[in-house]
Short mmCIF file of C-alpha atoms in Angstrom, two decimals:
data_model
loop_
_atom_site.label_atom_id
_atom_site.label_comp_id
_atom_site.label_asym_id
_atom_site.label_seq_id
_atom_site.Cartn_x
_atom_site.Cartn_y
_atom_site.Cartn_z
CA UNK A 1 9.58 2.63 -4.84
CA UNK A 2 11.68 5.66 -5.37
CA UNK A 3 15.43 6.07 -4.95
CA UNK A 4 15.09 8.72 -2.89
CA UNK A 5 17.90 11.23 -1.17
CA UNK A 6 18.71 9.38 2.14
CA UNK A 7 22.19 10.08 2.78
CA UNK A 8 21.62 14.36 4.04
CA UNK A 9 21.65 15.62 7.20
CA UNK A 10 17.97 15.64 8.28
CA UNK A 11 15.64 18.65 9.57
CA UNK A 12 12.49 18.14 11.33
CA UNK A 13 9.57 20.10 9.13
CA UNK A 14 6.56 20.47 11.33
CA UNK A 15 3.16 21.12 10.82
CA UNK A 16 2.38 24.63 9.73
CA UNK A 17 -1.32 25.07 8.82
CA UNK A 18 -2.19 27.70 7.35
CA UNK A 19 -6.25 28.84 5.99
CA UNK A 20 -5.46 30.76 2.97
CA UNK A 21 -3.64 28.32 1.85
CA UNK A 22 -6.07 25.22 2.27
CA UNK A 23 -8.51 26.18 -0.75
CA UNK A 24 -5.13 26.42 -2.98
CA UNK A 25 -3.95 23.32 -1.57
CA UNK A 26 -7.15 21.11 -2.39
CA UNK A 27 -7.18 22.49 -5.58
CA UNK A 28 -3.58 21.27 -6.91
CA UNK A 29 -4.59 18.17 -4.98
CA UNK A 30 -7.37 17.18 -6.98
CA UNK A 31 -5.63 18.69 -10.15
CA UNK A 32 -2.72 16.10 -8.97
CA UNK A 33 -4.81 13.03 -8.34
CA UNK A 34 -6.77 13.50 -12.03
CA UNK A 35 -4.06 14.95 -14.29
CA UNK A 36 -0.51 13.05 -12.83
CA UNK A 37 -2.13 10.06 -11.46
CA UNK A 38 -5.07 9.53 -13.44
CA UNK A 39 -7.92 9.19 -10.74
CA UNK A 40 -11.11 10.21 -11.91
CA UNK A 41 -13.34 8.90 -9.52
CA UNK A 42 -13.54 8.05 -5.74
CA UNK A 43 -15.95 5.23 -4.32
CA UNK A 44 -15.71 5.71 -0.38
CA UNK A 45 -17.59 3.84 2.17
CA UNK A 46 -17.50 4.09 6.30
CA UNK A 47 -16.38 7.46 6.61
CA UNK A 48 -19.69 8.77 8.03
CA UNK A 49 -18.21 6.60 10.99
CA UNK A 50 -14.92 8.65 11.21
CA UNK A 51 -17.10 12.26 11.32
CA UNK A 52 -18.73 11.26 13.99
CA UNK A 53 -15.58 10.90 16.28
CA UNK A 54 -13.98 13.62 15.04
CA UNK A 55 -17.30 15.58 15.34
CA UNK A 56 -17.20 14.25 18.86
CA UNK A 57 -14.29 15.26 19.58
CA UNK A 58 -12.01 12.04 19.64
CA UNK A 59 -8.47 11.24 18.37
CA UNK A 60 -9.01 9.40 15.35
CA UNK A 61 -5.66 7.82 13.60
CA UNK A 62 -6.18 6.39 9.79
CA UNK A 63 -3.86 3.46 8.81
CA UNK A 64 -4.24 2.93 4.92
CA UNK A 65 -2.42 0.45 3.14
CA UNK A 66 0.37 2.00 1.12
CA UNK A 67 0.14 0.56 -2.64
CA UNK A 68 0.32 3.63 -5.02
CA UNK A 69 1.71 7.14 -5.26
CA UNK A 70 -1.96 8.54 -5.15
CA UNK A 71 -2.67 7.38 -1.67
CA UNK A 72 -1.90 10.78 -0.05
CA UNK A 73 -4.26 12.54 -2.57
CA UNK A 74 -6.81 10.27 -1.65
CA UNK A 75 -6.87 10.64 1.61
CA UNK A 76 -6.40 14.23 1.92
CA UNK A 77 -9.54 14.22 -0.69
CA UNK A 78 -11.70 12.29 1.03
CA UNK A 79 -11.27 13.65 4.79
CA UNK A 80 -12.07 16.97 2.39
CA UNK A 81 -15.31 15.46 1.51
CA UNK A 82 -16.65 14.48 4.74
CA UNK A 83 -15.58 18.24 5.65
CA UNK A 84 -12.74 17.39 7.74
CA UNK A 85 -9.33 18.40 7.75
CA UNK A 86 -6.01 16.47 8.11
CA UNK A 87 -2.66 16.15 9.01
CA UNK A 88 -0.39 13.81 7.66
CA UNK A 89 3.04 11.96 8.80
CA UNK A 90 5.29 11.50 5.62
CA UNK A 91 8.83 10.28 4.66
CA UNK A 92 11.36 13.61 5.21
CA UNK A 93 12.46 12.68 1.69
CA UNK A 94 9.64 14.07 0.48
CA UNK A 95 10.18 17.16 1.87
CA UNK A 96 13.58 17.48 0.37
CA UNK A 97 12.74 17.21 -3.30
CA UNK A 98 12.12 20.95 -3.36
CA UNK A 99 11.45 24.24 -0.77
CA UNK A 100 7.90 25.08 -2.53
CA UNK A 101 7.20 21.53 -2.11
CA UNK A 102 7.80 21.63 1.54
CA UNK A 103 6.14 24.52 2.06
CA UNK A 104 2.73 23.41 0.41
CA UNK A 105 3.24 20.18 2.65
CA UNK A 106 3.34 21.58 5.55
CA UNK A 107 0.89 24.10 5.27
CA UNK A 108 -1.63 21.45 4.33
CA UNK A 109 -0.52 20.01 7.84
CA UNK A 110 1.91 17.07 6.88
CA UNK A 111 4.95 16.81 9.14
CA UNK A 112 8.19 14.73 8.65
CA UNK A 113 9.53 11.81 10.08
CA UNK A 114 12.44 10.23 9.56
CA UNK A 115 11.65 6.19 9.19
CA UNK A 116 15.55 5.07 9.21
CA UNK A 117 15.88 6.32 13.15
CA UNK A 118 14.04 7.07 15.83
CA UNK A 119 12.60 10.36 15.20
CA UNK A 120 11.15 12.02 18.39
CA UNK A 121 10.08 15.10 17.27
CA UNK A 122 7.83 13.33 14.43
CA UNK A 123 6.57 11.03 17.41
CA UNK A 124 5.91 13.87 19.59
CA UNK A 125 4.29 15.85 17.07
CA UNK A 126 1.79 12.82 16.42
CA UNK A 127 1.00 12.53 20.05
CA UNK A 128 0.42 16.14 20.62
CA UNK A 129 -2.38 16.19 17.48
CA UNK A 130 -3.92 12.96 18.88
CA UNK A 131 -4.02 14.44 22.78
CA UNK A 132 -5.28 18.00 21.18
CA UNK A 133 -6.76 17.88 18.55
CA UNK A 134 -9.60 16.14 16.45
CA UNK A 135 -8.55 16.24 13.04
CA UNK A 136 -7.72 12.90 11.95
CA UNK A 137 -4.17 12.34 11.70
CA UNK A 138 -2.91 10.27 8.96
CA UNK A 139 -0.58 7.49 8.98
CA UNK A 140 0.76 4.97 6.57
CA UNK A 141 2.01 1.31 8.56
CA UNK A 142 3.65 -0.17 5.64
CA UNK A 143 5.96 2.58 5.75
CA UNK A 144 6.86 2.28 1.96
CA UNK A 145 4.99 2.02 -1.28
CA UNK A 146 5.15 -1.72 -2.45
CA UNK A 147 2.67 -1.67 -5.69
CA UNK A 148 0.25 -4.56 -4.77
CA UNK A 149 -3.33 -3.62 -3.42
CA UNK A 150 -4.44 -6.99 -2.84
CA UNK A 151 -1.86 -7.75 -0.28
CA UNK A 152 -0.36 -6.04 2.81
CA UNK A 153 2.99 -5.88 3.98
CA UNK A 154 3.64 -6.09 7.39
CA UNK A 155 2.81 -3.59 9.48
CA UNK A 156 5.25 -1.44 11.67
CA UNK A 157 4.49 -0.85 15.20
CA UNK A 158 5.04 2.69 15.34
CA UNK A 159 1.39 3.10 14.30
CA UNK A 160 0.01 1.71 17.63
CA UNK A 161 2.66 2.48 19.81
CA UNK A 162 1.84 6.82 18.95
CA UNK A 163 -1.94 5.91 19.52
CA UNK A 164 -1.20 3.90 22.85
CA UNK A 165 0.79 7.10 24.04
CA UNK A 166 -1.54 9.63 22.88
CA UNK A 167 -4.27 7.50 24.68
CA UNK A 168 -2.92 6.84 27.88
CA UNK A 169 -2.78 10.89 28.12
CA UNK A 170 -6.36 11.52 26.80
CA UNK A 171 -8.35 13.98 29.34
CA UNK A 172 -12.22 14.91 29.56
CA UNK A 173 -13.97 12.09 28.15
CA UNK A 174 -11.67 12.08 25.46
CA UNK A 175 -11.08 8.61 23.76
CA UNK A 176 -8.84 7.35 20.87
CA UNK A 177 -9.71 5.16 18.10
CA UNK A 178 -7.62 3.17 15.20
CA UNK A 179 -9.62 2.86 11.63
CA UNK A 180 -8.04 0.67 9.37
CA UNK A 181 -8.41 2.20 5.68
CA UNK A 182 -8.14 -0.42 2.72
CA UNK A 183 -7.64 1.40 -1.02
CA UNK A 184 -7.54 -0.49 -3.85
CA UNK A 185 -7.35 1.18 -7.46
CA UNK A 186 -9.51 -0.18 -10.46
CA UNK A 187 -8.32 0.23 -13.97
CA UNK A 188 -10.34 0.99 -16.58
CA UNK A 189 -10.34 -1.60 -18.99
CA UNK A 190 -8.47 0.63 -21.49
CA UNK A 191 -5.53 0.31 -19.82
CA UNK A 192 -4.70 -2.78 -21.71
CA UNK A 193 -4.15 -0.66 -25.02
CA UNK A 194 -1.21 0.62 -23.20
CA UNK A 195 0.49 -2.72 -22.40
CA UNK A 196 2.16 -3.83 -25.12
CA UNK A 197 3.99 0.09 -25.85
CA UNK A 198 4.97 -0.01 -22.39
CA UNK A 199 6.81 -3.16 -21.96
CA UNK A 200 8.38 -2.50 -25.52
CA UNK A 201 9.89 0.86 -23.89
CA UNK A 202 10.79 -1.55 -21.09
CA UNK A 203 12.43 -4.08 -22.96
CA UNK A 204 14.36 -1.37 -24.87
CA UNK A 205 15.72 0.33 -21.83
CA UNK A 206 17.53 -2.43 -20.98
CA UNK A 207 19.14 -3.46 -24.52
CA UNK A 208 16.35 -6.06 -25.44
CA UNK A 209 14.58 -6.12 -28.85
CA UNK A 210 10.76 -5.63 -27.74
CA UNK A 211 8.30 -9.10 -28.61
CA UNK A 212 4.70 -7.34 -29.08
CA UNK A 213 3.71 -10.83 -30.62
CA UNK A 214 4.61 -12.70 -27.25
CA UNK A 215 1.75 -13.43 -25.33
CA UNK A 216 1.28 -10.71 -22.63
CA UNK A 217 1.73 -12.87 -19.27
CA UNK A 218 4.19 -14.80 -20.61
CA UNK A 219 6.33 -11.29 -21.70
CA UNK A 220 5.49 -9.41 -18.17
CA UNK A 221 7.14 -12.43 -16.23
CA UNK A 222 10.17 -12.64 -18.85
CA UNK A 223 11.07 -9.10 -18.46
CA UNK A 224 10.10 -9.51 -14.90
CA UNK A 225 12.82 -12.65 -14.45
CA UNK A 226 15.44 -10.78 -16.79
CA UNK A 227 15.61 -7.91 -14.46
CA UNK A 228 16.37 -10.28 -11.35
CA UNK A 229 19.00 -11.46 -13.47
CA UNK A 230 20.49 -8.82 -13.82
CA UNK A 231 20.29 -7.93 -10.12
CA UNK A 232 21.63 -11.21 -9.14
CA UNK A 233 24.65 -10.74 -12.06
CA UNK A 234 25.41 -6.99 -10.47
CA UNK A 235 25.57 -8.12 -7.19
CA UNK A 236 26.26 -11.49 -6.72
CA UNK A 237 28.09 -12.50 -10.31
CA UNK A 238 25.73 -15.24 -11.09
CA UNK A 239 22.10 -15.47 -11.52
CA UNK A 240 19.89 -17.38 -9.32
CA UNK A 241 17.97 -20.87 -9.68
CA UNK A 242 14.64 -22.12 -8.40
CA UNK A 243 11.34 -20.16 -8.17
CA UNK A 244 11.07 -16.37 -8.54
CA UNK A 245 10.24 -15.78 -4.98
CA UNK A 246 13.23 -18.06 -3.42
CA UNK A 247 15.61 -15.79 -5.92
CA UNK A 248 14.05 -12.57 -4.53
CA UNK A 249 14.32 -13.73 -0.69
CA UNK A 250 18.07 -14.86 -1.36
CA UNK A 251 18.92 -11.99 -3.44
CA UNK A 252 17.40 -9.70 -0.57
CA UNK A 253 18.80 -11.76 2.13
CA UNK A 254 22.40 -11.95 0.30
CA UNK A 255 22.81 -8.38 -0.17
CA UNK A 256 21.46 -7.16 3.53
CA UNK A 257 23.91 -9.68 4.82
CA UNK A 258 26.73 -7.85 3.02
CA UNK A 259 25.78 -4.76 4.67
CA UNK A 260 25.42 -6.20 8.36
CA UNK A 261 28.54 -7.94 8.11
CA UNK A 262 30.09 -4.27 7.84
CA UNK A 263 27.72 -2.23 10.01
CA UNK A 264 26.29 -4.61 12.49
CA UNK A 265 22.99 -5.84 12.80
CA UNK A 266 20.35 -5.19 15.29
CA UNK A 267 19.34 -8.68 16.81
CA UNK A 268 15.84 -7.08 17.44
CA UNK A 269 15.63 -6.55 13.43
CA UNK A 270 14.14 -9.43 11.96
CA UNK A 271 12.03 -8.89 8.64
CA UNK A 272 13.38 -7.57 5.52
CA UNK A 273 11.95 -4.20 6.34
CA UNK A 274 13.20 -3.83 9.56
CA UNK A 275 16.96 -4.68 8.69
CA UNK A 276 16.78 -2.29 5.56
CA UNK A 277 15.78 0.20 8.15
CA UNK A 278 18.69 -0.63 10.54
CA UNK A 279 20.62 -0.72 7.86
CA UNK A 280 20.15 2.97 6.58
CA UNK A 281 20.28 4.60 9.83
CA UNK A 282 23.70 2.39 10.57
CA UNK A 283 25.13 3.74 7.30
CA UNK A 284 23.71 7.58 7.13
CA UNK A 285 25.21 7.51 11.09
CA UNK A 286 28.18 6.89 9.73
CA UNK A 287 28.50 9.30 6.69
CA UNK A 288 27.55 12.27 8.75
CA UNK A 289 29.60 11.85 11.57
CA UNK A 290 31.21 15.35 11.92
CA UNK A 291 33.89 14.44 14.46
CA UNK A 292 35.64 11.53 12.09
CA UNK A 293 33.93 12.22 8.56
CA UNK A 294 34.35 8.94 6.50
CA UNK A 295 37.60 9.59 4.09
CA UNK A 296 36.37 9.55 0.23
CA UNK A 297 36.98 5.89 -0.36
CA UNK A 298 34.99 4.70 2.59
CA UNK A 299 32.35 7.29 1.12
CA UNK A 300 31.93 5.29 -1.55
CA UNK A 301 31.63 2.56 -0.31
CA UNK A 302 29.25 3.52 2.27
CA UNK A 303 26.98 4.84 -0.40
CA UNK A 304 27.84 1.61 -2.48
CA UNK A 305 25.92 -0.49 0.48
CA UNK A 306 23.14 2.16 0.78
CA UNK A 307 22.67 0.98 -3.07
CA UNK A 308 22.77 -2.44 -1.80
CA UNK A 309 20.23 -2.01 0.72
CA UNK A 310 18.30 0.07 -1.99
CA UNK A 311 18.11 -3.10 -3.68
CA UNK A 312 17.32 -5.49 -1.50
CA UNK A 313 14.09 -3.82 -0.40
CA UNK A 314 13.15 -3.93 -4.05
CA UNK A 315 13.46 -7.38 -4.38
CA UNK A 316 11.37 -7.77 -1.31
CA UNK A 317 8.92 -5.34 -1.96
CA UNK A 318 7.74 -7.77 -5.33
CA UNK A 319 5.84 -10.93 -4.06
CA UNK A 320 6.62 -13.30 -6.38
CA UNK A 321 3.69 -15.23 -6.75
CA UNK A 322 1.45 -12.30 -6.91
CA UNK A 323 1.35 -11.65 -10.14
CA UNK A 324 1.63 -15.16 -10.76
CA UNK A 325 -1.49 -16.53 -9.23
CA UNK A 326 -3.70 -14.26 -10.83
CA UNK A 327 -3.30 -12.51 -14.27
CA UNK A 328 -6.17 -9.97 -13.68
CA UNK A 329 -6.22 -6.60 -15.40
CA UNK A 330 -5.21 -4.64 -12.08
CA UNK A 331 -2.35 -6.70 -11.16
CA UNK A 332 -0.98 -6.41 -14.61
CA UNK A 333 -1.68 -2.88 -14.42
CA UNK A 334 0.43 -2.92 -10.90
CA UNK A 335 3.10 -5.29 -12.40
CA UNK A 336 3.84 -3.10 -15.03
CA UNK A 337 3.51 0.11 -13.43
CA UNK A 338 6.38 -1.03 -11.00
CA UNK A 339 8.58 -2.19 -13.48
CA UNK A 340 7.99 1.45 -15.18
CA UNK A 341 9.36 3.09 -11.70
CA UNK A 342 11.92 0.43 -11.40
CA UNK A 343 13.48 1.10 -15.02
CA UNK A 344 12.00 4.51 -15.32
CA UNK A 345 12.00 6.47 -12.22
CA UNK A 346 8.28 6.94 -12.43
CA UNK A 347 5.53 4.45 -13.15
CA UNK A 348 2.54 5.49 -15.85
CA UNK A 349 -0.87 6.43 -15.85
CA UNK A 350 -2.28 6.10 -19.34
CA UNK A 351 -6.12 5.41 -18.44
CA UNK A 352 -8.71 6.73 -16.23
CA UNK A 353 -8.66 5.16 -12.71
CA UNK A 354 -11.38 3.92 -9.63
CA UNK A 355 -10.01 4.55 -6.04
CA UNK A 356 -11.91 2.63 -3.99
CA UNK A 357 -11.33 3.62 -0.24
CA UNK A 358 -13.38 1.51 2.56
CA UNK A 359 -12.87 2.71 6.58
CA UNK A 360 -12.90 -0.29 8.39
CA UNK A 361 -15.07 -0.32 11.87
CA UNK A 362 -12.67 1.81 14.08
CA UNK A 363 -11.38 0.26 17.38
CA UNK A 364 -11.67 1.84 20.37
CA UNK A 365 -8.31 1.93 21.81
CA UNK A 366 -9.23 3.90 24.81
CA UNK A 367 -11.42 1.10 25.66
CA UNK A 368 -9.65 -1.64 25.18
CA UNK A 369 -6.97 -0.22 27.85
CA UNK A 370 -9.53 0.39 30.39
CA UNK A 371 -11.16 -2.98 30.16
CA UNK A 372 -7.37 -4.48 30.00
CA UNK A 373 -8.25 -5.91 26.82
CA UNK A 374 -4.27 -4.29 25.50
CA UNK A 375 -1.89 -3.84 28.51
CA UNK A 376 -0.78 -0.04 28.52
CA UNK A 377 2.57 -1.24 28.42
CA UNK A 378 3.76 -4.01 25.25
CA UNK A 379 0.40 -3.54 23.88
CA UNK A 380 1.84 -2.18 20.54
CA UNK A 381 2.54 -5.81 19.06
CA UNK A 382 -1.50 -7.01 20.02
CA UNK A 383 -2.83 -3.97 18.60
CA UNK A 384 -0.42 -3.96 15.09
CA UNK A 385 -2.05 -7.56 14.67
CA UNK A 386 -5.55 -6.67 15.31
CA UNK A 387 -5.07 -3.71 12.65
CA UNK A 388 -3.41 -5.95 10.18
CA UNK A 389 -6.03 -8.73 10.22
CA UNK A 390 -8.33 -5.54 10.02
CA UNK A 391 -6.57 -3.90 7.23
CA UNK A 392 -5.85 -6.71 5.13
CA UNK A 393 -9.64 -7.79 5.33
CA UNK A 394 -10.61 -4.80 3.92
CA UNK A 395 -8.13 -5.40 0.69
CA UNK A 396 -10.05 -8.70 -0.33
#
């Protein structure tokens, strides 16, 4: 995951769609997903399933998993091929990396949201396309990028709380239906030329001399381990004992701590996620509060914890046995890669690529809350579960 700008005051960027601007659009998309992120091909199965509703006339509201950069190319390709369009709910930092940027955005039909608060108009706006509308409307659960295709993270309930909403106001035999979307990238096996370079540059960025001759596993989880070192030593002045994945939880669970004991903690905020989220809003609250603006030194050190916080979703976001339990090709490939964005900024995308993007059997929300299978009220936690068993089934 990107460090990205979270500490501005935030504008709401709406969906603007605009024709002449689609063909242009789809272009630079597939320029994107081939040239910057090396995806050459698309294998896609169960769509035919999501035409048909949309077709119909239904709501239809894709949940992918959210393991690589590419995902929004994807998708925006593939609702292309089935001749659909799309709108899209993404993170308002990406909207504030530049104006032409957020202009092509939202004239493709992607709208903001801000996921440190509670962001109405981006709620609103997602209800209004479900209740109106047919295009499918896009949105990501995970909520961040977290590099491993094989496993989910859990799911926020924002997904199926919007759909719930948009349901319950549904008119004319109009119904609403969930489709989980698992995407998984394949590498091509040439991507393994490209190891050894890349973890030299890695190793060198942080002052170590590069080992080609080590073995490969046994290099990825040295570096790995030496970075969490250096975490802990930053942070905490000392590194960590026991397995990787106790350091990581600790080191996560140290530094969030640090914040909450300054900002508060919400009691209802209980995974790492969710108090990272608390967290930022908490802080960002605090830096733009016009009436008593934070002097400079409590600046600082308000930006100091957003670093903190920064980092403690990091060291969540890498399951520690993952790479551990199997050294395949594609979760070396993934290892690496978020190492690169890590220590680099950006991860790299030196051989061709598979997407492979399965729709899972969409539920039928509207149903469900006429036959009292979900409550209309609460039912947001029953129906995040039945998407994630969904979802992660699909990833296997």
């Amino acid at each position: 995951m990107r460090r990205l700008r979270n500490d501005l005051p935030y504008t709401f960027r709406p969906p603007k769609p605009r024709a002449w601007f689609r063909p242009l659009g789809l272009f630079a998309n597939r320029f994107y997903l081939q040239r910057k992120f090396a995806v050459t091909r698309l294998d896609d199965s169960g769509f035919d399933k999501v035409k048909e509703l949309s077709r119909a006339g239904h709501a239809v509201l894709l949940a992918p998993n959210h393991a690589d950069h590419s995902d929004p190319h994807v998708m925006t390709e593939l609702v292309a091929r089935y001749g659909m369009r799309s709108h899209f709910m993404a993170a308002r930092e990406v909207f504030e990396i530049s104006k032409l940027g957020s202009f092509a955005l939202e004239s493709m039909g992607v709208f903001s949201v801000d996921r440190d608060g509670p962001d109405l108009s981006a709620i609103k706006t997602a209800i209004t396309l479900l209740e109106k509308s047919s295009d499918p409307l896009v949105i990501y659960p995970e909520g961040e990028i977290y590099h491993h295709h094989e496993r989910l993270d859990p799911l926020h309930e924002g997904v199926a709380s919007i759909l719930l909403k948009a349901a319950a106001r549904m008119k004319d035999g109009k119904e609403a239906f969930l489709v989980p979307v698992g995407i998984r990238f394949l590498h091509d096996p040439a991507v393994e030329a490209s190891f050894c370079d890349r973890l030299s540059a890695l190793e060198d960025r942080i002052g170590w001399t590069p080992r080609p001759a080590m073995p490969l596993d046994e290099r990825i989880v040295r570096l790995g381990t030496g970075l969490l070192g250096l975490k802990e030593m930053e942070h905490t002045g000392e590194t960590g004992r026991g397995r990787i994945q106790e350091r990581l939880a600790s080191l996560c669970d140290a530094l969030l701590s640090i914040a909450e004991g300054r900002h508060g903690r919400d009691a209802k905020s209980v995974t790492a996620p969710e108090r990272v989220r608390g967290q930022r809003y908490r802080i960002r609250k605090r830096l733009l509060d016009a009436e008593k603006p934070p002097t400079a030194s409590e600046r600082n050190d308000l930006l100091d914890d957003l670093d903190r916080v920064f980092t403690a979703l990091q060291a969540h976001s890498y399951i520690g046995d993952y790479f551990l339990a199997e050294h395949t090709l594609d979760r070396r490939a993934e290892t690496i890669m978020k190492l690169e964005e890590d220590l680099l900024g950006f991860p790299n995308y030196p051989a061709p690529r598979t997407a492979r993007v399965i729709a899972g059997e969409p539920i039928p929300v509207s149903k469900m809350l006429v036959a009292e299978e979900l409550p209309a009220k609460g039912g947001a936690a029953a129906l995040t579960a039945l998407l994630e068993e969904r979802l992660g089934g699909l990833l296997v």
